[in-house]
PDB file of C-alpha atoms in Angstrom:
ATOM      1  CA  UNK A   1     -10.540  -6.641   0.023  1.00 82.00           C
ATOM      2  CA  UNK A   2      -9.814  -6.997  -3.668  1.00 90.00           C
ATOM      3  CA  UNK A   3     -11.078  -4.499  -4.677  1.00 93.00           C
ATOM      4  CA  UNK A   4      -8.715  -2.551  -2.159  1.00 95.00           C
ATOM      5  CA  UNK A   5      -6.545  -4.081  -3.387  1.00 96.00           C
ATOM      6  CA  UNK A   6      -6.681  -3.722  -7.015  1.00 96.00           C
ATOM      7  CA  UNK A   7      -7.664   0.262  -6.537  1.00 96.00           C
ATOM      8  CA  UNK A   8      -3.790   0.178  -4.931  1.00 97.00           C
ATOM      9  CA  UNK A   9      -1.834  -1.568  -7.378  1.00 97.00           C
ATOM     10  CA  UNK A  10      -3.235   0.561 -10.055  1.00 96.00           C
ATOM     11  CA  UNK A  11      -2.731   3.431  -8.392  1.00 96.00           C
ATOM     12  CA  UNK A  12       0.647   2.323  -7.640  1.00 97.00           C
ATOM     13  CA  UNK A  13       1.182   1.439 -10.890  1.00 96.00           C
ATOM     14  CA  UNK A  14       0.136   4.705 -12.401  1.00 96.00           C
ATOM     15  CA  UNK A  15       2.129   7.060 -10.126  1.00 95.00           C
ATOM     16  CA  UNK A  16       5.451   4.586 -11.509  1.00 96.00           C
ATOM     17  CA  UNK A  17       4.516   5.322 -14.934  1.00 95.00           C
ATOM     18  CA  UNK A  18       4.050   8.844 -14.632  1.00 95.00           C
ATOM     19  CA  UNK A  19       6.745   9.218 -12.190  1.00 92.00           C
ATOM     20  CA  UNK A  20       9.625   6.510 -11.674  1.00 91.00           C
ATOM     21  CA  UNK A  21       8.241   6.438  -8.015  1.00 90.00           C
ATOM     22  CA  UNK A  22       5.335   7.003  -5.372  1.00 92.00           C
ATOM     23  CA  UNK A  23       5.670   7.828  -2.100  1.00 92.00           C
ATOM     24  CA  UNK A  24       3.767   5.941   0.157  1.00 96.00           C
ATOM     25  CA  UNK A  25      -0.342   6.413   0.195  1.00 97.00           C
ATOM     26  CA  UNK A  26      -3.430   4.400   1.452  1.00 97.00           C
ATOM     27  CA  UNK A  27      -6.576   3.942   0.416  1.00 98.00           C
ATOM     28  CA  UNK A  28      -9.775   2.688   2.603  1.00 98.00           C
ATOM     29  CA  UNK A  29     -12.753   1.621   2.536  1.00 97.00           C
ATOM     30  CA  UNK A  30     -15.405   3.449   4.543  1.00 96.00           C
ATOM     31  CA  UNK A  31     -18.721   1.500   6.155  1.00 93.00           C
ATOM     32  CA  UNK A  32     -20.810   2.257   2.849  1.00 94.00           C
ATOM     33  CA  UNK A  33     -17.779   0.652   0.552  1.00 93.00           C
ATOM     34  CA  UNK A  34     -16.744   3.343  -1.550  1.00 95.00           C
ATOM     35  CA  UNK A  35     -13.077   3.649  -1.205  1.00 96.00           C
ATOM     36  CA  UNK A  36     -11.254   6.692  -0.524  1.00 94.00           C
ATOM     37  CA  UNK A  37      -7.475   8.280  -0.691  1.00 94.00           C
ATOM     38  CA  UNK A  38      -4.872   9.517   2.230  1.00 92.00           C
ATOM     39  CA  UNK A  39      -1.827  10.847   1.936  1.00 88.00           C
ATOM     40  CA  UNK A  40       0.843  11.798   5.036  1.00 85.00           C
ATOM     41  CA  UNK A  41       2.668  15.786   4.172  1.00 75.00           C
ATOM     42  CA  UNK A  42       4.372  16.961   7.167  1.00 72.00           C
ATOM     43  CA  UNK A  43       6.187  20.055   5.146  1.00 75.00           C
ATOM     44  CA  UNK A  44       9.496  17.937   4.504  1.00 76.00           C
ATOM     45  CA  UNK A  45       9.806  17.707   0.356  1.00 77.00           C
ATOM     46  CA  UNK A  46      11.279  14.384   0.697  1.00 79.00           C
ATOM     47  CA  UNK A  47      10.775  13.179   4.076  1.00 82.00           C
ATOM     48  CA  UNK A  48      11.366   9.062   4.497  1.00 88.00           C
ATOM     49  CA  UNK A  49       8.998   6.374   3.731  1.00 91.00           C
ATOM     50  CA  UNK A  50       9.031   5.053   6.607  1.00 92.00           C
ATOM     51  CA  UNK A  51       7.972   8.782   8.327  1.00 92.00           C
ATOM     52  CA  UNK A  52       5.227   9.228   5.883  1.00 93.00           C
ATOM     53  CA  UNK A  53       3.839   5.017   7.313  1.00 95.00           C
ATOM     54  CA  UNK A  54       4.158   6.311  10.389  1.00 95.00           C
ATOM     55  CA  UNK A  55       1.768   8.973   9.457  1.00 95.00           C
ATOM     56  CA  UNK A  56      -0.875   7.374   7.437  1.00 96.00           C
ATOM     57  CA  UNK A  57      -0.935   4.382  10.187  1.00 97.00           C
ATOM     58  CA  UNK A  58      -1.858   6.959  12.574  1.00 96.00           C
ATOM     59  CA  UNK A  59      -4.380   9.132  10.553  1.00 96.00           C
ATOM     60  CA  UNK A  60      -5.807   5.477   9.831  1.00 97.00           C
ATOM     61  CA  UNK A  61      -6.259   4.481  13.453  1.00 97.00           C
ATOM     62  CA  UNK A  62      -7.944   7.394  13.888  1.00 97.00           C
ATOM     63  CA  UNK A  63     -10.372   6.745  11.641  1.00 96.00           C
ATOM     64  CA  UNK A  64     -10.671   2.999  12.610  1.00 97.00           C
ATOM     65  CA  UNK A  65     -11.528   4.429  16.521  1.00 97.00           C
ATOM     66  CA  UNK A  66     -14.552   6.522  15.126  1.00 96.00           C
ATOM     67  CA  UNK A  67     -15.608   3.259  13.195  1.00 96.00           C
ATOM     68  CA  UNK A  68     -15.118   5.577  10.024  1.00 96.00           C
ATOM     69  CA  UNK A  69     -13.602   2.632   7.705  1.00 98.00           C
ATOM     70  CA  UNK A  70     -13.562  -1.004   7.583  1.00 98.00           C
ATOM     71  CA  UNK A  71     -10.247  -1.886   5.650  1.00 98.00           C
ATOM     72  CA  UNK A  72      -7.099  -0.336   4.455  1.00 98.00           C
ATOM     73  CA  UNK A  73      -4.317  -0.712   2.437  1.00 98.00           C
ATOM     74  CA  UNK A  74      -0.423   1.223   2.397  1.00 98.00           C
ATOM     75  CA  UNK A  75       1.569   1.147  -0.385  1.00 98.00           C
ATOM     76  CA  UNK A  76       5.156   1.747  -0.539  1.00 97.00           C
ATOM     77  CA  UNK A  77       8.082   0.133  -2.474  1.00 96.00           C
ATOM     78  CA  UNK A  78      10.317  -2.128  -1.108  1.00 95.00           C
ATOM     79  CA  UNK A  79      13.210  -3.730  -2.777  1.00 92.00           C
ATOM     80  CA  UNK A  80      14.095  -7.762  -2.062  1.00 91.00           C
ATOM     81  CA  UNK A  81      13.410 -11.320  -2.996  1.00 88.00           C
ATOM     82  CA  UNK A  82       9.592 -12.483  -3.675  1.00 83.00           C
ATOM     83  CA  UNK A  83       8.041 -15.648  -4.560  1.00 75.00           C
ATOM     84  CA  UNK A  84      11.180 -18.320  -5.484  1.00 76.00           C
ATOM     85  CA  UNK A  85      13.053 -15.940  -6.826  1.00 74.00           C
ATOM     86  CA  UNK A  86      16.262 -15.161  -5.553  1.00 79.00           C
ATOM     87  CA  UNK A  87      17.158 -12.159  -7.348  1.00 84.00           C
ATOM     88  CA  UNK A  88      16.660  -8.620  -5.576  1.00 88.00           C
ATOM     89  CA  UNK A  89      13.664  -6.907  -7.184  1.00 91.00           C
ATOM     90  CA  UNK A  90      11.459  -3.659  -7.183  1.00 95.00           C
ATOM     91  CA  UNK A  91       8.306  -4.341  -5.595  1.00 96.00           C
ATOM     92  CA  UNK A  92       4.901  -3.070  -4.916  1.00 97.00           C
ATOM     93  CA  UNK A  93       4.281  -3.119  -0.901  1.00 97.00           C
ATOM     94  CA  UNK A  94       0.479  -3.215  -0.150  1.00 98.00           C
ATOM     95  CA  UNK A  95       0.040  -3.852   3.694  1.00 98.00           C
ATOM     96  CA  UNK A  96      -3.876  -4.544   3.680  1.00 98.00           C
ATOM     97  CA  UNK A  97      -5.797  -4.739   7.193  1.00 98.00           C
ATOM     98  CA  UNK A  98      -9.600  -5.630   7.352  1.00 97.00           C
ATOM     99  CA  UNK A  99     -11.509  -4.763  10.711  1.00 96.00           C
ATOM    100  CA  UNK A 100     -12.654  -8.689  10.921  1.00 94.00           C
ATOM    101  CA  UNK A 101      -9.957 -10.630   9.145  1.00 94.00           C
ATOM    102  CA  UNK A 102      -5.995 -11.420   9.321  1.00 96.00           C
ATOM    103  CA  UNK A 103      -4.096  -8.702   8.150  1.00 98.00           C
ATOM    104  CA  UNK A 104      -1.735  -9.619   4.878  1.00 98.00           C
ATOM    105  CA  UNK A 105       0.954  -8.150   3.009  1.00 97.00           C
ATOM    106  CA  UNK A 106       1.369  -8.550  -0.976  1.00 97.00           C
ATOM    107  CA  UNK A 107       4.590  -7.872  -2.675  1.00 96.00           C
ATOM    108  CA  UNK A 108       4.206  -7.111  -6.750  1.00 96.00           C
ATOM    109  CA  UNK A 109       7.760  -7.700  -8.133  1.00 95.00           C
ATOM    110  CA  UNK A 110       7.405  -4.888 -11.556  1.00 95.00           C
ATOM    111  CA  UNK A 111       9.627  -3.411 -13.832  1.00 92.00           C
ATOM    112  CA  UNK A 112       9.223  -0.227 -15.975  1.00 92.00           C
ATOM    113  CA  UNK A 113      10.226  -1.240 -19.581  1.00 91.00           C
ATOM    114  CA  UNK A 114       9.868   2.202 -21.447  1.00 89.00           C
ATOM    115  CA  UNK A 115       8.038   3.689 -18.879  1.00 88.00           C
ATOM    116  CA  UNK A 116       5.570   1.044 -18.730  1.00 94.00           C
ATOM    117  CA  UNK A 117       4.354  -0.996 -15.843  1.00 95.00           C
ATOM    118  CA  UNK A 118       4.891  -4.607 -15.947  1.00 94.00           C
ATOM    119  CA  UNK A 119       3.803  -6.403 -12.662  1.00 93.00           C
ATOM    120  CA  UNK A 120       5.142  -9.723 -11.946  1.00 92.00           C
ATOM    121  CA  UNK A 121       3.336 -12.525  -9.737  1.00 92.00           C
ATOM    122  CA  UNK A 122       1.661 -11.322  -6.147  1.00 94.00           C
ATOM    123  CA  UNK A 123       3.239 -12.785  -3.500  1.00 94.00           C
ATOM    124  CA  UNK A 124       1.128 -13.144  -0.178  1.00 95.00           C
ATOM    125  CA  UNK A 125       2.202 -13.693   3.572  1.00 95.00           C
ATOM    126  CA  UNK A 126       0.433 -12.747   6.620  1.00 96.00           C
ATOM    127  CA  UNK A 127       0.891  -8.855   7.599  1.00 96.00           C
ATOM    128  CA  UNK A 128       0.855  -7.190  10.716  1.00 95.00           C
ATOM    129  CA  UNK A 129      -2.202  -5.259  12.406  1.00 95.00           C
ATOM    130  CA  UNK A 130      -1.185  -1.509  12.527  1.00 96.00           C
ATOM    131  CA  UNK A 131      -4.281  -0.310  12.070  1.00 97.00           C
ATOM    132  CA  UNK A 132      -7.158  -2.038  13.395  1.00 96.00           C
ATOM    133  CA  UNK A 133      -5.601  -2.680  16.807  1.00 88.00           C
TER     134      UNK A 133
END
């Protein structure tokens, strides 16, 4: 899962610095480990994050059905409070599921100083199962 993991966050963090934003994506991780990409397009230019979830959640749990991939992760940005801090914030949003484990959610609190990524500390809570269901 950390490796999942990490392969998000820098991805994440890459599409910020190129971009000023990312819409969401996933990665997973397929029985043999390697680790592959999905993205949601439905035709709409700028259709809402939480459409473009949707999508990937499905395309996912079609691949979890045909046992095609152990673990994912979604990645979206969220804005709020992580960690003690009470001050609203830009955050990272992985959503990671594993086919054997509790699912969890990690929050990344960054800024972009000069068009450079500067991630905060991870914040961790339990997550929802979307995927492997």
């Amino acid at each position: 899962m950390d490796q999942l993991f990490t392969a998000t966050i820098d991805e994440a963090a890459m599409l910020l610095e190129k971009k000023g934003e990312f819409f969401p994506f996933a990665f997973a991780m397929k029985q043999d480990g390697n680790i592959t990409v999905y993205s949601a397009f439905d035709g709409n230019e700028c259709p809402p994050s939480s459409e473009v979830i949707s999508q990937l959640i499905e395309g996912l749990q079609q691949e979890a059905k045909k046992n095609k991939i152990i673990a994912c992760a979604i990645a979206y940005e969220v804005n709020g409070s992580f960690g003690e801090s009470t001050n609203s914030q830009s955050a990272i949003c992985v959503a990671l599921e594993h086919e054997s484990s509790v699912p969890v959610t990690c929050f990344q609190p960054y800024e972009l100083k000069e068009s450079k990524y500067q991630g905060g500390n991870i914040v961790v809570q339990e997550g929802d199962s979307n995927v492997f269901v």
